[in-house]
Each structure stands twice: as C-alpha cells, then as structure tokens.
Coordinates of C-alpha atoms in Angstrom, one line a residue:
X1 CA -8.4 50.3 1.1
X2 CA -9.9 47.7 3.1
X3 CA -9.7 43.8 1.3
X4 CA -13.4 42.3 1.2
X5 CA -13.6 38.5 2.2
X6 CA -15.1 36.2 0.0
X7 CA -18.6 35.5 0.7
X8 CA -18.7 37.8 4.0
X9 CA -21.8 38.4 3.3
X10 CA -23.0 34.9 4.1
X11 CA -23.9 34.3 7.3
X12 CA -22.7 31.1 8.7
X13 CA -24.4 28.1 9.1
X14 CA -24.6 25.6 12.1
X15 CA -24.5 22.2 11.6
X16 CA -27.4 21.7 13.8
X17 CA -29.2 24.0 10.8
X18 CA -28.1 21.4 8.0
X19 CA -29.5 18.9 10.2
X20 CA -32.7 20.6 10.6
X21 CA -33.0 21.0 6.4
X22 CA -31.9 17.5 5.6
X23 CA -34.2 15.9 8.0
X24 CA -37.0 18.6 6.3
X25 CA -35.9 17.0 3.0
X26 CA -36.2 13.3 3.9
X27 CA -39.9 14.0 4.9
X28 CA -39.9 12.2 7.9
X29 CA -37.2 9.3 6.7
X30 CA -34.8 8.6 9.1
X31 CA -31.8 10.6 8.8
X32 CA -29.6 7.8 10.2
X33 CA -31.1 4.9 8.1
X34 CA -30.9 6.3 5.2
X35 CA -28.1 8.8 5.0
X36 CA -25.7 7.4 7.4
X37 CA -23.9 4.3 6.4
X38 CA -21.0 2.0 7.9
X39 CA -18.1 0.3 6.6
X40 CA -16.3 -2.9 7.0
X41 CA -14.0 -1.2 9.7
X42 CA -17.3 -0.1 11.9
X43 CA -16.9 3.1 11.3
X44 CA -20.1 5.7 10.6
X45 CA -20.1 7.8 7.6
X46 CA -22.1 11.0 7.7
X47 CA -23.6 13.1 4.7
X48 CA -21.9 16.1 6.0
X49 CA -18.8 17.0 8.5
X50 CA -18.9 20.5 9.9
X51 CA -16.5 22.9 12.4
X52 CA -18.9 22.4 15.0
X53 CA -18.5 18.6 15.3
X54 CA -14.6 18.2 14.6
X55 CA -11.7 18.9 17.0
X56 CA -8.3 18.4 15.8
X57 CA -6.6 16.2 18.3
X58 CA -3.1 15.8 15.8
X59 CA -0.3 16.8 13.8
X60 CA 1.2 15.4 10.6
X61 CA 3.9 16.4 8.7
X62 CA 4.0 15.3 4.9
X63 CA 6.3 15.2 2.4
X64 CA 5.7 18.1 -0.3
X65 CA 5.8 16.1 -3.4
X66 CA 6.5 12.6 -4.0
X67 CA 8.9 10.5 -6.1
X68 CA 7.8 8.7 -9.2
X69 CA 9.2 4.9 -8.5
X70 CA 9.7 2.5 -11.0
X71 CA 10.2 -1.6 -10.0
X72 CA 12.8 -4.2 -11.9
X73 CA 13.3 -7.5 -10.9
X74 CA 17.0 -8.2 -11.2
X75 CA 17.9 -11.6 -13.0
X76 CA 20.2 -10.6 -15.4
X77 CA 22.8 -7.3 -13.8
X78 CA 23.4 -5.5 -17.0
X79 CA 20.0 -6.2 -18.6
X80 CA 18.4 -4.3 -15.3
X81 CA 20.8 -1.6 -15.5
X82 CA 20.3 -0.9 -19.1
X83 CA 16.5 -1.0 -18.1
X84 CA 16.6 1.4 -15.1
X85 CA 18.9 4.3 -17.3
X86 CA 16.0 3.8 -19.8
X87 CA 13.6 4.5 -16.9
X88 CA 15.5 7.3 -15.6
X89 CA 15.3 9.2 -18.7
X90 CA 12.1 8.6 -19.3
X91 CA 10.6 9.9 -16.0
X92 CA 11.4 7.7 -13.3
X93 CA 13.0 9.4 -10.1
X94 CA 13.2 6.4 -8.1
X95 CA 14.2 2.7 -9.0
X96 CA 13.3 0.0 -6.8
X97 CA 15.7 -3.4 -7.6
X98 CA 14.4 -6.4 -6.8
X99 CA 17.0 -8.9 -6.8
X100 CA 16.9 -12.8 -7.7
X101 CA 19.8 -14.3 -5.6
X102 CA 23.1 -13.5 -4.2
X103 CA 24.9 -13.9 -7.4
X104 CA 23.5 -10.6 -8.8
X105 CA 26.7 -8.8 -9.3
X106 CA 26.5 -5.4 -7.8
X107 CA 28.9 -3.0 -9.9
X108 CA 27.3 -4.1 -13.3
X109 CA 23.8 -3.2 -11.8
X110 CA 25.2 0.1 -10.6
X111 CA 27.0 0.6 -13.4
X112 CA 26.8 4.9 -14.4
X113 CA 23.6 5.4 -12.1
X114 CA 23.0 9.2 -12.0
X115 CA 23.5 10.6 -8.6
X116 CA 20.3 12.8 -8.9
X117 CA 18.2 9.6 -8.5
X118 CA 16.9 7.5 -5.4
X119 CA 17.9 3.6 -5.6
X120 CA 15.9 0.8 -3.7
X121 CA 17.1 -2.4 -3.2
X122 CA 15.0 -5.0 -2.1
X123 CA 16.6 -8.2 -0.7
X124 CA 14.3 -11.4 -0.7
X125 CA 17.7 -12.9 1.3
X126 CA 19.3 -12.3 4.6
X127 CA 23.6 -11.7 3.7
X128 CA 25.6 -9.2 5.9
X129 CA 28.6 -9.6 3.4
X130 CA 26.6 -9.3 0.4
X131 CA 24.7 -5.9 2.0
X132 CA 28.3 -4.7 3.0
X133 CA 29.8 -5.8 -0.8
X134 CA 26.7 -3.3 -2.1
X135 CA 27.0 -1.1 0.5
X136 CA 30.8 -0.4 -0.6
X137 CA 29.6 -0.2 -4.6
X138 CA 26.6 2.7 -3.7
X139 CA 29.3 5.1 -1.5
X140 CA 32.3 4.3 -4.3
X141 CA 29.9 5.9 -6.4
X142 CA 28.0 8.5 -3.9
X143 CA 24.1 7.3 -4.8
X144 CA 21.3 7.5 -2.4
X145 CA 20.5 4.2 -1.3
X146 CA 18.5 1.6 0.8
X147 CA 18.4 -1.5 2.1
X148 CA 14.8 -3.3 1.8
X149 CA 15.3 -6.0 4.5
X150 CA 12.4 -7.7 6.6
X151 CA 12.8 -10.9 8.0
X152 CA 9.2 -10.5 9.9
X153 CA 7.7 -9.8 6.2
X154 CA 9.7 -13.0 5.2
X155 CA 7.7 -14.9 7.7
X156 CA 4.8 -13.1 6.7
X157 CA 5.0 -14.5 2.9
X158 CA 6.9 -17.4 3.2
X159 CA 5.9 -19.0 6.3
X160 CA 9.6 -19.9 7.3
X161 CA 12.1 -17.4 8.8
X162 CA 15.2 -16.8 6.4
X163 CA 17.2 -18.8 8.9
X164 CA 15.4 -18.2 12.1
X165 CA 14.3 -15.4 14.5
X166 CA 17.5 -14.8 16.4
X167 CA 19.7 -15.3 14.0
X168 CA 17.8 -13.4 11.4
X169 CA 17.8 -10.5 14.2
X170 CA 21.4 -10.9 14.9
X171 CA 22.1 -10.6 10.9
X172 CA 20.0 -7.3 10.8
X173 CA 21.7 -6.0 13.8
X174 CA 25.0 -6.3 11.9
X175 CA 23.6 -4.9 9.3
X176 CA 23.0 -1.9 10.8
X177 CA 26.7 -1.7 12.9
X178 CA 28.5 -2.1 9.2
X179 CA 26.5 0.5 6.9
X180 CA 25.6 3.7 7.3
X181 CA 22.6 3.0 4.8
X182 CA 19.2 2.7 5.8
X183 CA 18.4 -0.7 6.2
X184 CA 14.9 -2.0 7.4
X185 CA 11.7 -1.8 5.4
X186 CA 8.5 -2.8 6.5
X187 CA 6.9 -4.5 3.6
X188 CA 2.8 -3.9 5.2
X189 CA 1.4 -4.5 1.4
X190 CA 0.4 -8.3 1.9
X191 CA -2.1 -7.4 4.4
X192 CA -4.5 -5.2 2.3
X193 CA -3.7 -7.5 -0.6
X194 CA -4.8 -10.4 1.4
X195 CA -7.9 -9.1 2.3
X196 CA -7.2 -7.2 5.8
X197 CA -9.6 -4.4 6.7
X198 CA -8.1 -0.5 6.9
X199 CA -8.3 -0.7 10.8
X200 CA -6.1 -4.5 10.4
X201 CA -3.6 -2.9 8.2
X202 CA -2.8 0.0 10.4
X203 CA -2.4 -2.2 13.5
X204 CA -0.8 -4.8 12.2
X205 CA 1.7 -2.8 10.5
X206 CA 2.4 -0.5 13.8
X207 CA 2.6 -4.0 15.3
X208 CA 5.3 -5.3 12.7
X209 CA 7.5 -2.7 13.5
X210 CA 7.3 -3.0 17.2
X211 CA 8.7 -6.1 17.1
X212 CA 11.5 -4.6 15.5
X213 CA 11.6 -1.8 18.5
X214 CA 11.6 -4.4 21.5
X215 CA 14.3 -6.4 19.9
X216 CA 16.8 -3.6 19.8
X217 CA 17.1 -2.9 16.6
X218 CA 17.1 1.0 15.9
X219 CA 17.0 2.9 13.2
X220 CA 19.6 5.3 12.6
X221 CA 18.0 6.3 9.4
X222 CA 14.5 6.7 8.6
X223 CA 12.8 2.8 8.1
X224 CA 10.6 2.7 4.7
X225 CA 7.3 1.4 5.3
X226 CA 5.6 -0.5 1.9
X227 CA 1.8 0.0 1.6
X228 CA -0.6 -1.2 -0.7
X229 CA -3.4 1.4 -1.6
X230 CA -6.9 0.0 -2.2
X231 CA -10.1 1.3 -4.0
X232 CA -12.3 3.5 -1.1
X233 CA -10.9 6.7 -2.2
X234 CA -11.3 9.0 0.9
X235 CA -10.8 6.2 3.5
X236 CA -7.0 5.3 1.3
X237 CA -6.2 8.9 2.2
X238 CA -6.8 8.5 5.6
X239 CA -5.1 5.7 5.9
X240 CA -1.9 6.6 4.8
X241 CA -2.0 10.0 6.9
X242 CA -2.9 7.5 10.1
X243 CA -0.2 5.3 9.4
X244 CA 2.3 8.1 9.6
X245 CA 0.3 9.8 12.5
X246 CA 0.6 5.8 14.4
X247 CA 4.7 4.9 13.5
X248 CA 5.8 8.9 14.8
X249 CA 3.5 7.7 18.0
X250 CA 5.3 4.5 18.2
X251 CA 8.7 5.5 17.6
X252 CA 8.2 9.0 20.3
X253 CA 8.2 5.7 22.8
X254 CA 11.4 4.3 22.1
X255 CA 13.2 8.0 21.9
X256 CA 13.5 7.5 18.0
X257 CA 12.8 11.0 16.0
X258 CA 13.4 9.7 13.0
X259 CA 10.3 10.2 9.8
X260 CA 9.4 7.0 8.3
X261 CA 9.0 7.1 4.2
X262 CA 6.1 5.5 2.5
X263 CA 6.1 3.7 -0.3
X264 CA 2.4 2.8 -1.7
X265 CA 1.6 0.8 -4.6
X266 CA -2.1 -0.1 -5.8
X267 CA -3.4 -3.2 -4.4
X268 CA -3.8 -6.8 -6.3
X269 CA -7.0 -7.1 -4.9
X270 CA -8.9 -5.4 -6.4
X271 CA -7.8 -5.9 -9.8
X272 CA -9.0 -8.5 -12.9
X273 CA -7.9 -10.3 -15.8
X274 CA -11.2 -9.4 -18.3
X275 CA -11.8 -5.8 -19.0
X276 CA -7.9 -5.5 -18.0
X277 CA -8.0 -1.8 -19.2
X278 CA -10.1 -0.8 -16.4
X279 CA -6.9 -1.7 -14.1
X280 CA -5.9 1.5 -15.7
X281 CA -8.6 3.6 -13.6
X282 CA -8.4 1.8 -10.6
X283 CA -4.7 2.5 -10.6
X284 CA -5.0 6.6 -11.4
X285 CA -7.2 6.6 -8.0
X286 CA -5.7 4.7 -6.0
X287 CA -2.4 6.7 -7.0
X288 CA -4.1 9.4 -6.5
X289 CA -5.5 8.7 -2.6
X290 CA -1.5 7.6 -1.8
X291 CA -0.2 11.2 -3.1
X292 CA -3.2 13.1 -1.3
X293 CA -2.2 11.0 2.0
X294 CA 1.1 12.3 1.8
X295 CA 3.2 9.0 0.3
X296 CA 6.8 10.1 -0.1
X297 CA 6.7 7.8 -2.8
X298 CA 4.5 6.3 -5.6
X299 CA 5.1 2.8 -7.5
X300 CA 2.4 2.2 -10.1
X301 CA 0.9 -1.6 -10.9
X302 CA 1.0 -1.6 -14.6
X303 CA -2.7 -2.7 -15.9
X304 CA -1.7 -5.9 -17.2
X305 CA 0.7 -7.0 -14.3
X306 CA -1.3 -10.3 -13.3
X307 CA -1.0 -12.3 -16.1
X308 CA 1.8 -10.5 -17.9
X309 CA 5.1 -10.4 -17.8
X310 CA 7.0 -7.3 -17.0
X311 CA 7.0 -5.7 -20.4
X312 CA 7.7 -2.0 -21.7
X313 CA 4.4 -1.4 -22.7
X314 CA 3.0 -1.4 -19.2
X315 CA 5.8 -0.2 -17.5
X316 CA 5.6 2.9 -19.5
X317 CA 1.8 2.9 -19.5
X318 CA 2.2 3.2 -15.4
X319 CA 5.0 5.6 -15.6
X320 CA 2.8 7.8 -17.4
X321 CA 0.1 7.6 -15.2
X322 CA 2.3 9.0 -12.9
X323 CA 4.2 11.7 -14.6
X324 CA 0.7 13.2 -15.8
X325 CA -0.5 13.4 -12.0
X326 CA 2.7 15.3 -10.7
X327 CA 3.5 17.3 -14.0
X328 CA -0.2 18.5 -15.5
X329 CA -2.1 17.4 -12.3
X330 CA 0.1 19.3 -10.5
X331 CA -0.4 16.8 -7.2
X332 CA 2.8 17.5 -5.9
X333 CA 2.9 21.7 -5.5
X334 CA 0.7 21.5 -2.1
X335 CA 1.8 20.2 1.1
X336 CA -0.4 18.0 3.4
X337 CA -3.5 19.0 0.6
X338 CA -6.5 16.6 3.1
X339 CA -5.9 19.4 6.1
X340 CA -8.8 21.3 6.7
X341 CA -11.3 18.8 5.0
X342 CA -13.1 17.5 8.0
X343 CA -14.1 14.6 6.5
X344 CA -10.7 13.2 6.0
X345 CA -9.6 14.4 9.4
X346 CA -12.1 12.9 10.8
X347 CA -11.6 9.4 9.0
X348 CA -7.7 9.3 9.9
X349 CA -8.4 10.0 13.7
X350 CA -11.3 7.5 13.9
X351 CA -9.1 4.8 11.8
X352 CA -6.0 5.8 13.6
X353 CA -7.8 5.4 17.3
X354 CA -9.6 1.9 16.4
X355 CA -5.9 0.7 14.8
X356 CA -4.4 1.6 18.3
X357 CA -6.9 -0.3 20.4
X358 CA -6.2 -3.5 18.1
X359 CA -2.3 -2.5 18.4
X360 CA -2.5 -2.7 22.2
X361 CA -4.9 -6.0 22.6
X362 CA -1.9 -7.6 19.9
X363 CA 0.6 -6.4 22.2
X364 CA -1.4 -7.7 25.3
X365 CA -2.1 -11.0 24.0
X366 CA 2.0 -11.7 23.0
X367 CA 2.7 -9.5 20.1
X368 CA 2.4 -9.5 16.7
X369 CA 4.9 -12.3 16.0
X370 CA 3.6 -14.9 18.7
X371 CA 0.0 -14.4 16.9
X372 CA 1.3 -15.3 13.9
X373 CA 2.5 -18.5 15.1
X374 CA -0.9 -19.2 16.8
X375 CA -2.5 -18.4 13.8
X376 CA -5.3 -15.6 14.9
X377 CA -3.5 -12.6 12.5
X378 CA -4.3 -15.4 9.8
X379 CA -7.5 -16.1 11.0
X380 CA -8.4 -12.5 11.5
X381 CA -7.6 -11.6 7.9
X382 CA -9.3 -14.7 6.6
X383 CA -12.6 -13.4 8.6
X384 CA -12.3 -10.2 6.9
X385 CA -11.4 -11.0 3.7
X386 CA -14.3 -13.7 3.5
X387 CA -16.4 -11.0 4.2
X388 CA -15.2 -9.0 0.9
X389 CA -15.6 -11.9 -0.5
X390 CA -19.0 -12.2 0.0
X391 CA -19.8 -8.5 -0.6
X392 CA -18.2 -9.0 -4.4
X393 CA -20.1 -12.6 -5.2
X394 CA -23.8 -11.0 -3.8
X395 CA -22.7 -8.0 -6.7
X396 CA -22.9 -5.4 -3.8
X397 CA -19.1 -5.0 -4.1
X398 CA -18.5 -4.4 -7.7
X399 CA -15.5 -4.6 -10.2
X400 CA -16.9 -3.2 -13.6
X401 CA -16.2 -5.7 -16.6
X402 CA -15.8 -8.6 -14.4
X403 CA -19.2 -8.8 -11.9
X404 CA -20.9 -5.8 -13.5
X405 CA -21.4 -5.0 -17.0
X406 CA -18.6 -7.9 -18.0
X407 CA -17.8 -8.1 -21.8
X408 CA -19.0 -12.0 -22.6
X409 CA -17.2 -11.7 -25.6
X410 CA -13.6 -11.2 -23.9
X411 CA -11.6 -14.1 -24.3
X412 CA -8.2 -14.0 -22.5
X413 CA -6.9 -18.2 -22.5
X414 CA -4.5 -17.6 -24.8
X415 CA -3.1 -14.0 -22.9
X416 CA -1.6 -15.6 -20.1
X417 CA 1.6 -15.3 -19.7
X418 CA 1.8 -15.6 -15.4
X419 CA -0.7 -17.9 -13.7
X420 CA -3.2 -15.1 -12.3
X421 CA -4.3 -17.1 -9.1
X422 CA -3.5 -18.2 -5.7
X423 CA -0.9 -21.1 -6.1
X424 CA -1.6 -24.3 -4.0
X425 CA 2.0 -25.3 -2.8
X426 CA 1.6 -28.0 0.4
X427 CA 4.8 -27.4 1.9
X428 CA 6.3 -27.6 5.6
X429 CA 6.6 -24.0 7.1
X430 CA 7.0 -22.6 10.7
X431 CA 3.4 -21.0 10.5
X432 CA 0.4 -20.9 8.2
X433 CA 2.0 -18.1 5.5
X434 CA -0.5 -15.1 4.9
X435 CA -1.9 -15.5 1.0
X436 CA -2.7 -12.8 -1.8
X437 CA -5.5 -13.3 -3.1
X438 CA -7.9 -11.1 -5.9
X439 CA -11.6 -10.9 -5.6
X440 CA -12.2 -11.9 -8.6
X441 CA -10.4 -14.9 -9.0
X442 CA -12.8 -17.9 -8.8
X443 CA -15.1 -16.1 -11.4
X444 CA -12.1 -15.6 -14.0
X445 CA -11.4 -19.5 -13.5
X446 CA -15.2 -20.0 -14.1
X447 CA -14.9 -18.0 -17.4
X448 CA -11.5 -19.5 -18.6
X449 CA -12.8 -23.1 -18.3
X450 CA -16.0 -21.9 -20.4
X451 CA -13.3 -21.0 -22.8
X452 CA -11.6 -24.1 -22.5
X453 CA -15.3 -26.0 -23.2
X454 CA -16.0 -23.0 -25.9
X455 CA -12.8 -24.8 -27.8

C-alpha cells in the first residue's frame, strides 16, 4: 500500500507568489519600508525566507545534547568541593572552578570527584608548575579535565599581560609540552557583555584565536571557546552556529582538525537590578538560543547575580532552569535542530560572511593584538555599544521593569550585596582594558539615589 505524503495535495508555492499577496495586502505600502527591517549589524530582515531564495553554501556539525555547567569560585578548597558534590547530585554535569590564587590546594578541591562528570578549571594566573601540580591530581584520579588559560583574554580584562606577551606565550607553550590536558580557552564573553555587535563578536573572537595560531601554539586537544549569549533570539542562534562554522574555517588553515567546545552563558548586559525576577526569563531564552545553536555546554546567570553574592538559592534557581530545558523540554534529543529553517541559515551565513570581512581587514591592519594596543577594538566597541546605549535611553530598546513598565515602588538600597556598576579604578596598564558594562546602569543609580533622598 502506497504511504500518502502530508499535504501532497497542496500545490507549492513560489516565493515570488507570497510576494505578490503580501504586497496585495499592504495596499500599495511599500513592502521594503514597512516589512523589512535592519539591525545593528546591517543586516536585512525579511517577513519570509523561502527555498527559492536560499542556497546552502555550509556544513556544521553540532553536539547532540549539551552539558548542564555549574560555576564556583574557589577561595576556600574544601568548602568548593563540598559545594560542587552538592551540585553534582543535584543535576550539575559539568563544574567550572574558578580559582582565587595559587594557594588553592588542588587534592582537597578534587577530593572524591565522580569520574562520570566534566571539571573546568579556570586560571585567572599564568603557573606551569601549579598546572602540572593539578595536572598530576586530575590523572591520579582519572577525571575529565581542562585547563581555562588565556593570557590574550587577560589583556583583554585587565589591561596588563600576566607577565608579558612572550613570556606569557612561552608559559603556555610549556604548558601544552607537560600535560596531556586541554589547555587554552578563549574567554570571547567580554565582548558582547561590553557592548560589541554580533558581527564584532564573531570576528574578534576568530581573531583572538589566530593570534594563538601564528604564534605556534597548537592545540592537541580541542580549545574551549566562552561565549556570552544575548537577548535577539534567532540572531543568538546564529551566532553560535557561525562561530563554530568560522573557528573549523580557521583552524582547516593551520592543518588543525580538531572541534572547538562552546561554552555560552547569558550576557550581563542585558540584565537589571529592579524587577530582578525578570532576569529569570531573559536567562530561559537566552539558554535556550545557546542549546538551539548547538553549545556543547550551558552555564546559567542566576537572576540575582549582579548584586548578590553567590548563594544557593540562585544557584539552584539557574540549575533548574537548566535541568527543565534538557529533561521536560527535551532540548537535547535533536541534533543540529536550526537546519532546514531558512531563516536561521540564512542569518548564520550572512553573520558568518560580514565576521570574516572584519577578521581579514584586523588581520590586514596588524592583527587583533596590535589593535588592541592602538586602541581601535576599544574604540570600535565603544561606537557600538554607545549606540545600544542610545537605543535603550530613547525606550526603543526596552528592558521590562526597568525602562518599560518599571515598578516605582521597588526599593532595592538595602539588597546590595556586590556593587552592580562599572568600577572606576585609574590605574597604569599596557592598554586601555575592555569594560562590562549593563544598559541599564546609569538609570538604576538614578533610582537608588531617589532612594537615598526618599530616606
């Protein structure tokens, strides 16, 4: 018996025949003025994407499924260990250690770790014995491990180098001779959290780890690659799927095979101190856009993380977030899920092409690190965040509860546990450092002074 395909009985339709209706339905508007619309990157957004207008010009690989990732900041060895077995058993398939200092003692904080987990240790110092020291701990006890080093993101943040460029190069390299453990991440997530537009963030980051490529330093394991995930939805997705699509571009020209593995986290920007619970919805999309783009990882901003410190509440309030999208959301049984939806395709070739342009002129003009130095990546992001700026103080950029609809009765002075704003700290660095900064800072000092007056 033959098998009848759905809706064979519809005849197709061209997109030169949607065209024709929508224009019959504007009644003589026109369609590009008023359907057609462009964002901050330049690029044109249609009402519809059809067969007839795409071709498929590349192939990405995801991950199927993606690893639930929960962050500690290591000050105290045992305490952090006792918190990441907590984590562990309550969902957590990844642990990402952030540690204070050198003097974090390694077998306390590895202390019973189940093998069946993924460890992440990020290192905001440069030490080939103490990697080698933790190095030896992780294969005593047969964990899967890496290394978060990045002396370019260092320089990034910080302004400063740890020591300096070669020396900080020559560390890595020995690094990489003495452990078997993948070593290099790319931390990418200050750019979209400083304000850099989609088409910035893609070229910078391909740019950040070119420098790495041209100095020598190889991976022999796949490099992790830390992205922030903003609020545009669809575009997010893209992104993420481009970013992969650029790095196996990249590393195809210096003979390296090797995946990379994302790690997204929801941006800073984008998120406020009054009407914090809305932070909560922000963060389930912007989860959601990392997962759909094919993030082999997921770490979640707890709703209350800029002005709080870490606490259980919200660390188990952005666990769950997680655990309900890959166990009743099922988001992680499908693999590559945006294929096939021209719109996306569309976005992450368009994104990835305009990213590649701005990755060769960087490389043309002396490379991502000599820009830094001269101060144009800084300059560039400043342009485009002031822009953002501007979008969100004119209301046309809006953050329900804090420029639309806010709650003038939300009083949040006494709350603060973490100062919630760019710090000013004059200090001598090598260049001008790239700065964080949330949209809707200068309004939620405008409100806690009011406050302030109001007592």
């Amino acid at each position: 018996m033959a098998t009848k395909k759905i809706f064979q009985e519809f005849s197709p339709v061209s997109s030169a025949q949607w065209k024709q209706q929508i224009q019959y339905e504007l009644k003589g508007a026109d369609y590009n003025e008023t359907l057609v619309w462009e964002s901050q990157e330049g690029i044109k957004v249609k009402p519809f994407y059809h067969i007839d207008e795409f071709e498929k010009k590349y192939t990405i690989t995801n991950p199927k499924g993606f690893e639930i990732v929960q962050n500690i900041f290591v000050h105290d060895a045992t305490k952090s260990n006792q918190k990441a077995l907590n984590a562990l058993q309550r969902g957590a398939e990844c642990i990402r250690f952030t540690l204070e200092n050198q003097n974090i003692d390694c077998a306390s904080l590895l202390n019973n770790l189940p093998t069946s987990a993924t460890y992440i240790f990020v290192l905001p110092f440069l030490s080939v014995s103490y990697c080698e020291n933790l190095a030896q701990q992780i294969n005593q006890q047969k964990l899967c491990a890496r290394f978060c080093i990045d002396p370019i993101g260092q320089l990034c943040k910080d302004g400063n180098w740890f020591e300096n460029l070669e020396p900080d190069m020559q560390k890595l390299k020995e690094i990489s001779t003495k452990s078997a453990i993948p070593f290099l991440q790319i931390s990418t997530a200050i750019y979209q959290n400083s304000g850099a537009n989609i088409i910035q963030q893609l070229a910078y980051s391909l740019a950040h780890i070119n420098e790495y490529f041209t100095r020598g330093i190889s991976a022999t394991q796949p490099i992790t690659i830390d992205v922030a995930v903003g609020t545009h939805y669809f575009f997010e997705i893209a992104k993420i799927r481009a970013l992969r699509l650029l790095y196996t571009t990249l590393a195809k020209e210096y003979n390296q095979n090797l995946d990379c593995k994302i790690i997204a986290t929801p941006s800073k920007r984008n998120k406020t101190l009054y009407d914090y619970n809305v932070n909560m919805l922000r963060t389930t999309t912007e989860c959601m856009s990392a997962i759909l783009g094919g993030a082999d990882a997921v770490s979640n901003l707890a709703y209350d993380a800029i002005y709080h410190k870490d606490n259980e509440f919200g660390d188990r309030i952005s666990r769950n977030q997680l655990l309900i999208l890959k166990h009743e959301s099922y988001f992680d049984k499908v693999s590559n899920p945006a294929d096939g939806s021209y719109y996306i395709e569309t976005l992450t070739q368009q994104l990835a092409e305009k990213a590649l342009e701005l990755f060769k002129d960087i490389e043309a003009n002396g490379g991502f690190i000599t820009q830094l130095i001269e101060g144009t990546i800084q300059r560039k992001i400043n342009e485009s965040a002031q822009k953002e700026q501007d979008l969100f103080d004119s209301g046309k950029e809006v953050l329900l509860g804090t420029n639309k609809y806010p709650n003038k009765n939300d009083r949040m002075k006494d709350n603060l546990e973490l100062y919630p704003f760019v710090k000013q700290n004059p200090r001598k660095t090598l260049i001008t450092p790239i700065i964080e900064k949330r949209l809707a800072e200068k309004l939620e000092q405008e409100r806690l002074a009011e406050e302030s007056v109001e007592q």
